[in-house]
């Protein structure tokens, strides 16, 4: 079992402020790996550091054994990593269709129609809203679009930063269902950042806990779910 | 009536030239948020390339072929200038304080003007009218309304260029990439867009449009000097602001309006204050519509 992604003692900074402290994680092929942590722990920073923005000041980011630490973001994207980033960041003045085309920018256009059909089975809502400007979609629809846009590039590794943020429980279920389905059926490798630790840990084969920019715990999703300190810190009130 | 029609024709012709230049201002503003004050000088260089090519080709080729060569040469050379200006004067300052690129742009503008002044001379340069004649649309009590072939050609060329440009921006992957970088450059990069390349291409395209405008200005007035970029640049910039900076249709609309205001003011009031009229109207519009006529003011969900 090889690693799609490996972070080796990565440290990231915003100016003088250190946001990641020697973080090492592994994302094995065909697995869902989740990263949980409180607000400001550095989860989104880690996701962006994979894309070199901010660039890791020390340590290495390895993708299929290749050091990609110094590459510009667009080249990393072209290697097959896609991200649905924090805050969704759909292009507000483009239609749903154009947002999806943007996602497909790095792949052969001949695959576009087939990929679009897959997306529509996953998120039928996007088919209904195909011509609508993304800025006028509801929050949940924008989230679906952000994930769909990432999928349109047929990534080998999908990074999802809080896909459940601000969504209704039913929509969350739908999105988590979609992630599981993609992973089972296509073997898609996923790195998932979540506040919603309960569901994320149930979904993931492997999990990491980030506190103040440092990894404090790791294990399988089930192992972490069972730990009392995890239950106390991240699952309070969950069932 | 006849007189008004004549002013309308004159105003629209001039306005189309302003509109073409204004697109360059508005595109660059949209994508990197700065006013490229050297853009008017790229227009001026476009006119100079036009006069050099046309003078060299006089008698050697037919007029249409000569014009075609002039337009293409001018677009290519201005494209190279636009590309280089961004590389040399703006890209190194990206991420610097906000005024830095603006100061650099003004410096670039002065450099280009002086460069042309030194290399081409400070005197006015003229060419004979290449497309003489026209059609009389109306004759009202001795007042003749003329649509010159030149005006018609300018209108047709501009519309064709605008149609091609609109297609590029709305329908092609490059146009989509340009709009994506404009809306969220970081996200565009995450999707595999080389933002630096996209910005370079934006400068090249904007400069090529200014080149077209420069050659048409030359053909229309027949006389140019190294300083024409300043006036036309300010007018076109005003057009971009009037139409709503960042908006491409706004740039064209703003250009047409300013051309019309100038023509009608000169025709009915006095030529002396035509610029004052233009800026007064700009001030009034901005008072009531701060983001310009077609500028964005809707609230977006983030
Ligand atoms: N652009 C930035 N400039 C300066 N500091 C930043 C920047 N982005 C994030 N930070 C800081 O870095 C730390 C980590 O932020 P990050 O966004 O990675 O947290 P997070 O774990 O994703 O939190 P959340 O769950 O709230 O999204 C925080 O203290 C934050 O204030
Ligand atoms: Mg975050």
Coordinates of C-alpha atoms and ligand atoms in Angstrom, one line a residue:
Chain A
X1 CA 0.0 0.0 0.0
X2 CA 1.6 3.2 -1.2
X3 CA 1.1 6.7 0.1
X4 CA -0.5 9.2 -2.3
X5 CA 0.5 12.0 0.0
X6 CA 3.0 12.4 2.7
X7 CA 3.8 15.4 4.8
X8 CA 7.2 15.1 6.4
X9 CA 7.8 17.5 9.4
X10 CA 6.1 20.4 7.7
X11 CA 6.2 23.8 9.3
X12 CA 4.2 26.8 7.9
X13 CA 4.1 30.4 8.8
X14 CA 2.0 33.5 8.2
X15 CA 4.7 36.1 8.5
X16 CA 6.2 35.5 11.9
X17 CA 3.3 33.5 13.1
X18 CA 3.8 29.7 13.0
X19 CA 0.7 27.9 12.0
X20 CA 2.0 24.3 11.5
X21 CA 4.7 22.8 13.7
X22 CA 6.5 19.8 12.2
X23 CA 3.4 18.1 11.0
X24 CA 3.8 14.6 9.5
X25 CA 0.9 12.8 8.0
X26 CA 0.4 10.0 5.5
X27 CA -2.5 9.5 3.1
X28 CA -2.5 6.0 1.8
X29 CA -4.0 5.2 -1.6
X30 CA -7.7 4.5 -1.8
X31 CA -8.3 5.6 1.8
X32 CA -10.2 8.4 3.4
X33 CA -8.1 10.2 5.9
X34 CA -9.5 12.8 8.2
X35 CA -8.0 15.7 10.1
X36 CA -9.9 17.1 13.0
X37 CA -9.1 20.0 15.3
X38 CA -10.6 23.1 16.9
X39 CA -11.0 26.4 15.3
X40 CA -7.6 27.9 14.4
X41 CA -5.8 24.6 14.9
X42 CA -4.2 24.9 11.4
X43 CA -6.4 22.5 9.4
X44 CA -7.0 24.8 6.5
X45 CA -3.4 25.9 6.6
X46 CA -2.4 22.3 6.2
X47 CA -4.7 21.9 3.2
X48 CA -3.2 25.1 1.6
X49 CA 0.3 24.2 2.4
X50 CA -0.1 21.1 0.3
X51 CA -0.7 23.5 -2.6
X52 CA 2.3 25.6 -1.6
X53 CA 0.3 28.6 -0.4
X54 CA 1.7 29.2 2.2
X55 CA 4.8 27.3 1.2
X56 CA 6.2 25.0 3.8
X57 CA 9.2 26.8 5.4
X58 CA 10.7 23.5 6.4
X59 CA 9.8 19.9 5.8
X60 CA 8.6 18.3 2.6
X61 CA 5.3 17.6 0.9
X62 CA 5.6 14.3 -1.1
X63 CA 3.0 13.2 -3.7
X64 CA 3.5 9.6 -4.9
X65 CA 7.0 9.9 -3.7
X66 CA 7.8 13.1 -5.6
X67 CA 8.8 16.2 -3.7
X68 CA 6.2 18.9 -4.6
X69 CA 7.1 21.3 -1.9
X70 CA 8.4 24.1 -4.1
X71 CA 5.9 23.9 -7.0
X72 CA 3.4 26.6 -7.7
X73 CA -0.2 25.8 -6.9
X74 CA -1.3 25.4 -10.5
X75 CA 1.3 22.8 -11.3
X76 CA 0.3 20.8 -8.2
X77 CA -3.3 20.9 -9.4
X78 CA -2.2 19.6 -12.8
X79 CA -0.6 16.6 -11.1
X80 CA -4.0 15.4 -9.9
X81 CA -4.7 17.0 -6.6
X82 CA -8.0 18.8 -6.3
X83 CA -9.3 20.9 -3.4
X84 CA -12.7 22.0 -2.3
X85 CA -11.4 24.8 -0.1
X86 CA -12.7 26.4 3.0
X87 CA -15.4 28.9 2.2
X88 CA -16.3 27.0 -1.0
X89 CA -14.9 29.7 -3.3
X90 CA -17.1 29.1 -6.2
X91 CA -16.8 31.7 -8.9
X92 CA -19.8 33.9 -8.1
X93 CA -20.3 35.5 -11.5
X94 CA -20.0 32.3 -13.5
X95 CA -22.8 29.8 -14.1
X96 CA -22.8 26.4 -12.5
X97 CA -21.8 25.1 -15.9
X98 CA -18.8 27.4 -16.2
X99 CA -17.6 26.6 -12.6
X100 CA -17.7 22.9 -13.6
X101 CA -15.8 23.7 -16.8
X102 CA -13.2 25.5 -14.7
X103 CA -12.8 22.3 -12.7
X104 CA -12.3 20.4 -15.9
X105 CA -9.7 22.8 -17.2
X106 CA -6.8 20.4 -16.5
X107 CA -8.3 17.3 -18.1
X108 CA -9.0 16.2 -21.6
X109 CA -12.2 17.8 -22.8
X110 CA -13.4 14.5 -24.2
X111 CA -14.0 13.3 -20.7
X112 CA -16.2 16.2 -19.9
X113 CA -19.6 14.9 -20.8
X114 CA -19.1 11.6 -19.0
X115 CA -17.8 13.3 -15.9
X116 CA -20.7 15.7 -16.0
X117 CA -23.2 12.8 -16.0
X118 CA -21.5 11.3 -12.9
X119 CA -21.7 14.6 -11.2
X120 CA -25.4 14.9 -11.9
X121 CA -26.1 11.5 -10.5
X122 CA -24.2 12.5 -7.4
X123 CA -25.7 16.0 -7.1
X124 CA -29.0 16.1 -9.1
X125 CA -29.5 19.6 -7.8
X126 CA -26.6 20.9 -9.9
X127 CA -28.3 19.7 -13.1
X128 CA -31.4 21.7 -12.2
X129 CA -29.2 24.8 -11.5
X130 CA -26.9 24.3 -14.5
X131 CA -27.4 27.8 -16.0
X132 CA -27.7 29.7 -12.7
X133 CA -25.0 32.1 -11.5
X134 CA -23.1 30.4 -8.7
X135 CA -23.2 33.5 -6.5
X136 CA -27.0 33.1 -6.3
X137 CA -27.0 29.5 -5.3
X138 CA -27.8 28.5 -1.7
X139 CA -25.0 27.7 0.7
X140 CA -25.6 24.0 0.3
X141 CA -25.8 24.2 -3.4
X142 CA -22.5 26.1 -3.5
X143 CA -20.9 23.4 -1.3
X144 CA -22.1 20.8 -3.7
X145 CA -20.7 22.8 -6.6
X146 CA -17.3 23.3 -4.9
X147 CA -17.0 19.5 -4.5
X148 CA -18.3 18.8 -7.9
X149 CA -15.9 21.3 -9.5
X150 CA -13.0 19.5 -7.7
X151 CA -14.2 16.1 -9.0
X152 CA -14.5 17.4 -12.5
X153 CA -10.7 17.3 -12.7
X154 CA -10.7 13.5 -12.1
X155 CA -8.3 13.9 -9.2
X156 CA -6.1 11.2 -7.8
X157 CA -6.3 12.9 -4.4
X158 CA -9.3 15.0 -3.2
X159 CA -8.9 17.5 -0.4
X160 CA -12.1 18.6 1.3
X161 CA -12.0 21.4 3.8
X162 CA -15.1 21.3 6.0
X163 CA -17.6 20.2 3.3
X164 CA -20.4 20.1 6.0
X165 CA -20.0 23.7 7.2
X166 CA -23.3 25.5 7.5
X167 CA -25.3 22.7 5.9
X168 CA -28.5 21.1 7.0
X169 CA -28.1 17.5 8.4
X170 CA -29.8 16.0 5.4
X171 CA -27.4 17.7 3.0
X172 CA -24.5 16.7 5.2
X173 CA -25.6 13.1 5.0
X174 CA -25.9 13.4 1.3
X175 CA -22.4 14.8 0.9
X176 CA -20.8 12.3 3.2
X177 CA -22.7 9.6 1.4
X178 CA -21.2 10.8 -1.9
X179 CA -17.7 10.8 -0.5
X180 CA -18.1 7.3 0.7
X181 CA -19.5 6.2 -2.6
X182 CA -16.7 7.8 -4.6
X183 CA -14.1 6.1 -2.3
X184 CA -15.7 2.7 -2.5
X185 CA -16.5 2.7 -6.2
X186 CA -13.6 4.5 -7.8
X187 CA -11.0 4.1 -5.0
X188 CA -10.7 7.9 -4.8
X189 CA -8.2 8.9 -2.1
X190 CA -9.6 11.7 0.2
X191 CA -8.1 14.0 2.8
X192 CA -11.0 15.4 4.8
X193 CA -11.0 18.2 7.2
X194 CA -14.0 18.4 9.5
X195 CA -15.5 20.1 12.5
X196 CA -18.1 17.4 12.4
X197 CA -15.7 15.0 14.0
X198 CA -18.3 12.3 14.7
X199 CA -19.2 11.7 11.1
X200 CA -15.7 12.2 9.8
X201 CA -14.2 9.6 12.2
X202 CA -16.9 7.1 11.2
X203 CA -16.1 7.7 7.5
X204 CA -12.3 7.7 7.7
X205 CA -10.0 4.7 7.8
X206 CA -7.3 6.9 9.3
X207 CA -7.5 10.1 11.4
X208 CA -5.2 12.8 12.8
X209 CA -5.9 15.3 15.5
X210 CA -4.4 18.8 15.2
X211 CA -4.0 21.1 18.2
X212 CA -2.4 24.5 17.9
X213 CA -0.6 23.5 14.7
X214 CA 0.7 20.3 16.2
X215 CA -0.4 16.7 15.8
X216 CA -1.4 15.2 19.1
X217 CA -3.0 12.0 18.2
X218 CA -3.5 9.6 15.3
X219 CA -5.1 6.2 14.6
X220 CA -7.9 4.6 12.8
X221 CA -11.2 6.5 12.8
X222 CA -12.7 3.9 15.1
X223 CA -9.8 4.1 17.6
X224 CA -10.1 7.8 17.9
X225 CA -13.9 7.6 18.3
X226 CA -13.4 5.4 21.3
X227 CA -11.0 7.7 23.1
X228 CA -12.6 9.5 26.0
X229 CA -10.4 12.7 25.5
X230 CA -11.6 12.8 21.8
X231 CA -15.2 12.4 22.9
X232 CA -14.8 15.1 25.4
X233 CA -13.1 17.6 23.2
X234 CA -14.7 17.1 19.8
X235 CA -17.8 15.0 20.2
X236 CA -19.6 16.6 23.1
X237 CA -23.3 16.4 22.4
X238 CA -22.8 14.1 19.4
X239 CA -24.4 10.7 19.2
Chain B
X1 CA -31.8 67.7 -37.1
X2 CA -29.3 67.2 -39.9
X3 CA -26.7 68.8 -37.7
X4 CA -27.5 66.5 -34.8
X5 CA -27.2 63.5 -37.0
X6 CA -23.8 64.6 -38.1
X7 CA -22.7 65.0 -34.5
X8 CA -24.1 61.6 -33.7
X9 CA -22.0 60.0 -36.5
X10 CA -18.9 61.9 -35.4
X11 CA -19.5 61.1 -31.8
X12 CA -20.0 57.4 -32.3
X13 CA -16.9 57.1 -34.4
X14 CA -14.8 58.7 -31.8
X15 CA -16.6 56.8 -29.0
X16 CA -15.7 53.5 -30.6
X17 CA -12.0 54.4 -30.5
X18 CA -12.3 55.4 -26.8
X19 CA -14.2 52.2 -26.1
X20 CA -11.5 50.0 -27.5
X21 CA -8.9 51.7 -25.4
X22 CA -11.2 51.6 -22.3
X23 CA -11.4 47.8 -22.5
X24 CA -7.7 47.6 -21.8
X25 CA -8.0 49.7 -18.7
X26 CA -11.0 47.8 -17.4
X27 CA -9.5 44.4 -18.1
X28 CA -6.3 45.1 -16.2
X29 CA -8.2 46.7 -13.4
X30 CA -10.4 43.7 -13.2
X31 CA -7.6 41.2 -13.1
X32 CA -5.0 42.8 -11.0
X33 CA -6.8 45.8 -9.5
X34 CA -4.6 48.6 -10.8
X35 CA -4.9 51.4 -13.2
X36 CA -2.4 50.8 -16.0
X37 CA -1.6 54.5 -16.8
X38 CA 0.8 53.4 -19.5
X39 CA -2.1 52.0 -21.5
X40 CA -2.7 55.2 -23.3
X41 CA 0.9 55.2 -24.5
X42 CA 0.5 51.7 -25.9
X43 CA -2.3 53.2 -27.9
X44 CA 0.1 55.9 -29.1
X45 CA 2.7 53.4 -30.0
X46 CA 0.0 51.5 -32.0
X47 CA -0.6 54.7 -34.0
X48 CA 3.1 55.1 -34.6
X49 CA 3.6 51.6 -35.8
X50 CA 0.6 52.2 -38.1
X51 CA 2.2 55.3 -39.6
X52 CA 5.6 53.7 -40.0
X53 CA 4.1 50.6 -41.8
X54 CA 1.7 52.6 -43.9
X55 CA 4.4 55.1 -45.0
X56 CA 6.8 52.3 -45.8
X57 CA 4.2 50.4 -47.9
X58 CA 2.9 53.5 -49.8
X59 CA 2.8 52.6 -53.5
X60 CA 4.0 49.0 -52.8
X61 CA 0.7 47.4 -52.1
X62 CA -3.0 48.1 -52.4
X63 CA -4.6 50.2 -49.7
X64 CA -6.6 47.3 -48.1
X65 CA -3.6 45.1 -47.9
X66 CA -1.5 47.9 -46.5
X67 CA -4.1 48.5 -43.8
X68 CA -4.3 44.9 -42.9
X69 CA -0.5 44.7 -42.5
X70 CA -0.6 47.9 -40.4
X71 CA -3.3 46.6 -38.1
X72 CA -1.6 43.2 -37.6
X73 CA 1.9 44.7 -37.1
X74 CA 0.6 47.2 -34.7
X75 CA -1.3 44.6 -32.7
X76 CA 1.7 42.3 -32.5
X77 CA 4.1 45.1 -31.5
X78 CA 1.8 46.6 -28.9
X79 CA 1.1 43.1 -27.6
X80 CA 4.9 42.8 -27.0
X81 CA 4.9 46.2 -25.3
X82 CA 1.9 45.3 -23.1
X83 CA 3.5 42.0 -22.1
X84 CA 6.9 43.7 -21.3
X85 CA 5.3 46.5 -19.4
X86 CA 3.6 44.1 -17.0
X87 CA 6.7 42.0 -16.6
X88 CA 9.1 44.9 -16.0
X89 CA 7.0 47.5 -14.2
X90 CA 4.1 45.7 -12.4
X91 CA 4.9 42.1 -11.7
X92 CA 7.9 42.7 -9.5
X93 CA 5.7 45.0 -7.4
X94 CA 2.8 42.6 -6.9
X95 CA 2.2 42.2 -3.2
X96 CA 3.8 45.6 -2.5
X97 CA 1.9 48.5 -1.2
X98 CA -1.0 49.7 -3.2
X99 CA 0.4 52.8 -4.7
X100 CA 3.6 51.2 -5.9
X101 CA 2.3 49.9 -9.2
X102 CA 0.5 53.1 -9.8
X103 CA 3.6 55.1 -9.5
X104 CA 5.4 52.6 -11.6
X105 CA 2.7 52.9 -14.3
X106 CA 3.1 56.7 -14.4
X107 CA 6.8 56.2 -14.7
X108 CA 6.3 53.7 -17.5
X109 CA 4.0 56.2 -19.3
X110 CA 6.7 58.9 -19.2
X111 CA 9.3 56.5 -20.4
X112 CA 7.3 55.5 -23.4
X113 CA 6.4 59.0 -24.3
X114 CA 10.0 60.1 -24.1
X115 CA 11.2 57.1 -26.0
X116 CA 8.8 57.8 -28.9
X117 CA 9.6 61.5 -28.8
X118 CA 13.3 60.8 -29.1
X119 CA 13.0 58.0 -31.6
X120 CA 10.3 59.5 -33.8
X121 CA 10.7 63.2 -33.2
X122 CA 8.5 65.6 -31.3
X123 CA 6.8 67.0 -34.4
X124 CA 3.4 66.0 -35.6
X125 CA 3.4 63.3 -38.2
X126 CA 0.8 63.0 -40.9
X127 CA -0.4 60.7 -43.6
X128 CA -2.7 61.4 -46.5
X129 CA -6.3 60.1 -46.2
X130 CA -6.3 56.5 -47.3
X131 CA -10.0 56.1 -47.7
X132 CA -11.2 59.4 -49.1
X133 CA -14.8 60.2 -49.8
X134 CA -18.1 59.1 -48.3
X135 CA -21.8 59.1 -48.7
X136 CA -24.1 62.0 -48.3
X137 CA -26.9 60.9 -46.0
X138 CA -29.0 64.0 -46.0
X139 CA -29.0 67.5 -47.4
X140 CA -31.1 69.9 -45.4
X141 CA -31.1 73.5 -46.7
X142 CA -27.5 73.3 -47.7
X143 CA -26.3 71.5 -44.6
X144 CA -24.9 68.2 -45.8
X145 CA -24.7 65.2 -43.5
X146 CA -21.7 63.1 -44.4
X147 CA -20.8 59.6 -43.4
X148 CA -17.2 59.2 -44.6
X149 CA -16.0 55.8 -45.7
X150 CA -13.4 56.2 -43.1
X151 CA -16.0 56.5 -40.3
X152 CA -17.9 53.6 -41.7
X153 CA -14.7 51.5 -41.8
X154 CA -13.9 52.4 -38.2
X155 CA -17.4 51.5 -37.0
X156 CA -17.3 48.2 -38.9
X157 CA -13.7 47.2 -37.8
X158 CA -14.6 48.1 -34.2
X159 CA -17.7 46.0 -34.2
X160 CA -15.9 43.1 -35.7
X161 CA -13.1 43.4 -33.1
X162 CA -15.6 43.7 -30.3
X163 CA -17.5 40.6 -31.5
X164 CA -14.3 38.6 -31.6
X165 CA -13.2 39.9 -28.2
X166 CA -16.6 39.1 -26.7
X167 CA -16.5 35.6 -28.0
X168 CA -13.0 35.2 -26.6
X169 CA -14.0 36.4 -23.1
X170 CA -17.4 34.6 -22.8
X171 CA -16.8 31.3 -24.7
X172 CA -13.2 30.2 -24.8
X173 CA -11.1 28.5 -22.0
X174 CA -8.8 31.5 -22.0
X175 CA -11.7 33.9 -21.5
X176 CA -13.0 31.7 -18.7
X177 CA -9.6 31.6 -17.1
X178 CA -9.4 35.4 -17.3
X179 CA -12.7 35.8 -15.6
X180 CA -11.8 33.2 -13.0
X181 CA -8.6 35.0 -12.1
X182 CA -10.5 38.2 -11.9
X183 CA -13.0 36.7 -9.5
X184 CA -10.7 34.6 -7.3
X185 CA -7.1 34.3 -8.4
X186 CA -6.1 31.9 -5.6
X187 CA -9.0 29.5 -6.4
X188 CA -8.1 29.6 -10.1
X189 CA -4.6 28.5 -9.3
X190 CA -6.0 25.6 -7.2
X191 CA -7.8 24.5 -10.4
X192 CA -4.6 24.5 -12.5
X193 CA -4.8 28.0 -14.0
X194 CA -1.4 29.6 -14.4
X195 CA -2.4 33.0 -13.1
X196 CA 0.8 34.8 -14.2
X197 CA 0.3 33.6 -17.8
X198 CA -3.3 34.6 -17.7
X199 CA -2.3 38.1 -16.5
X200 CA 0.3 38.3 -19.3
X201 CA -2.3 37.4 -21.9
X202 CA -4.7 40.0 -20.5
X203 CA -2.1 42.6 -21.0
X204 CA -1.4 41.4 -24.5
X205 CA -5.0 41.3 -25.6
X206 CA -5.8 44.7 -24.0
X207 CA -2.7 46.2 -25.8
X208 CA -3.7 44.7 -29.1
X209 CA -7.1 46.3 -28.8
X210 CA -5.4 49.6 -28.0
X211 CA -3.2 49.1 -31.1
X212 CA -6.3 48.8 -33.3
X213 CA -7.6 52.0 -31.7
X214 CA -4.3 53.7 -32.4
X215 CA -4.3 52.8 -36.1
X216 CA -7.9 53.9 -36.5
X217 CA -7.1 57.2 -34.7
X218 CA -4.3 57.7 -37.2
X219 CA -6.6 56.9 -40.1
X220 CA -9.4 59.1 -38.8
X221 CA -7.4 62.2 -37.9
X222 CA -4.4 61.7 -40.2
X223 CA -2.1 63.4 -37.7
X224 CA -0.4 62.0 -34.6
X225 CA 2.4 63.0 -32.2
X226 CA 4.0 61.3 -29.2
X227 CA 1.5 63.0 -26.8
X228 CA -1.8 61.6 -28.2
X229 CA -1.7 58.8 -25.7
X230 CA -2.1 61.1 -22.8
X231 CA -5.4 62.7 -23.9
X232 CA -6.9 59.6 -25.4
X233 CA -5.8 57.6 -22.4
X234 CA -7.5 59.9 -20.0
X235 CA -10.7 59.9 -22.0
X236 CA -10.7 56.2 -22.2
X237 CA -9.9 55.8 -18.6
X238 CA -12.8 58.1 -17.9
X239 CA -15.0 56.0 -20.2
X240 CA -14.0 52.9 -18.2
X241 CA -14.9 54.6 -14.9
X242 CA -18.2 56.0 -16.3
X243 CA -19.2 52.6 -17.6
X244 CA -18.2 50.9 -14.4
X245 CA -14.6 49.9 -14.0
X246 CA -14.2 46.1 -14.4
X247 CA -17.2 45.9 -16.7
X248 CA -16.4 45.1 -20.3
X249 CA -19.7 46.2 -21.8
X250 CA -19.4 49.2 -19.5
X251 CA -16.1 50.2 -21.1
X252 CA -17.7 50.3 -24.6
X253 CA -20.8 52.1 -23.4
X254 CA -18.6 54.6 -21.5
X255 CA -16.5 55.2 -24.6
X256 CA -19.5 55.8 -26.8
X257 CA -21.1 58.2 -24.3
X258 CA -17.9 60.2 -24.0
X259 CA -17.5 60.3 -27.8
X260 CA -21.1 61.6 -28.0
X261 CA -20.8 64.1 -25.2
X262 CA -17.7 65.5 -26.9
X263 CA -19.2 65.7 -30.3
X264 CA -22.4 67.3 -29.2
X265 CA -20.8 69.7 -26.8
X266 CA -18.4 70.8 -29.5
X267 CA -21.2 71.0 -31.9
X268 CA -23.7 72.9 -29.8
X269 CA -21.7 74.7 -27.2
X270 CA -18.0 75.4 -27.5
X271 CA -15.0 73.2 -28.4
X272 CA -13.0 74.9 -25.8
X273 CA -14.9 73.4 -22.9
X274 CA -15.6 69.9 -24.3
X275 CA -13.3 68.2 -21.8
X276 CA -14.9 70.1 -18.9
X277 CA -18.3 68.8 -20.1
X278 CA -17.0 65.2 -20.2
X279 CA -15.6 65.4 -16.6
X280 CA -18.7 67.2 -15.3
X281 CA -20.9 64.4 -16.6
X282 CA -18.6 61.8 -15.1
X283 CA -18.7 63.6 -11.7
X284 CA -22.5 63.7 -11.8
X285 CA -22.9 60.1 -12.8
X286 CA -20.5 58.9 -10.1
X287 CA -22.4 61.0 -7.5
X288 CA -25.5 58.9 -8.2
X289 CA -24.0 55.7 -9.3
X290 CA -20.6 55.3 -7.6
X291 CA -19.8 52.1 -9.3
X292 CA -20.5 53.5 -12.8
X293 CA -23.3 52.8 -15.2
X294 CA -22.8 49.0 -15.5
X295 CA -20.5 48.5 -12.5
X296 CA -21.2 45.8 -10.0
X297 CA -23.1 46.8 -6.9
X298 CA -25.0 43.6 -6.1
X299 CA -24.3 41.8 -2.9
X300 CA -22.9 38.3 -3.3
X301 CA -23.0 35.4 -0.9
X302 CA -19.6 34.4 0.1
Ligands
LIG1 N1 -3.8 34.6 6.0 C1 -3.5 34.5 7.3 N2 -2.7 35.4 7.9 C2 -2.3 35.3 9.2 N3 -2.7 34.3 10.0 C3 -3.5 33.4 9.5 C4 -3.9 33.4 8.1 N4 -4.7 32.3 7.9 C5 -4.8 31.7 9.1 N5 -4.1 32.3 10.0 C6 -3.9 31.9 11.4 O1 -3.4 30.6 11.4 C7 -4.0 29.8 12.4 C8 -4.5 28.5 11.7 O2 -5.6 28.9 10.9 P1 -6.4 27.9 10.0 O3 -7.3 28.6 9.1 O4 -5.5 26.9 9.4 O5 -7.3 27.1 11.1 P2 -8.4 26.0 11.0 O6 -7.9 24.8 11.8 O7 -8.7 25.8 9.5 O8 -9.6 26.7 11.7 P3 -11.2 26.6 11.4 O9 -11.7 25.4 11.9 O10 -11.7 27.8 12.1 O11 -11.3 26.7 9.9 C9 -5.0 30.6 13.1 O12 -4.5 31.1 14.2 C10 -5.2 31.8 12.1 O13 -5.6 33.0 12.8
LIG2 MG1 -10.3 26.1 8.4

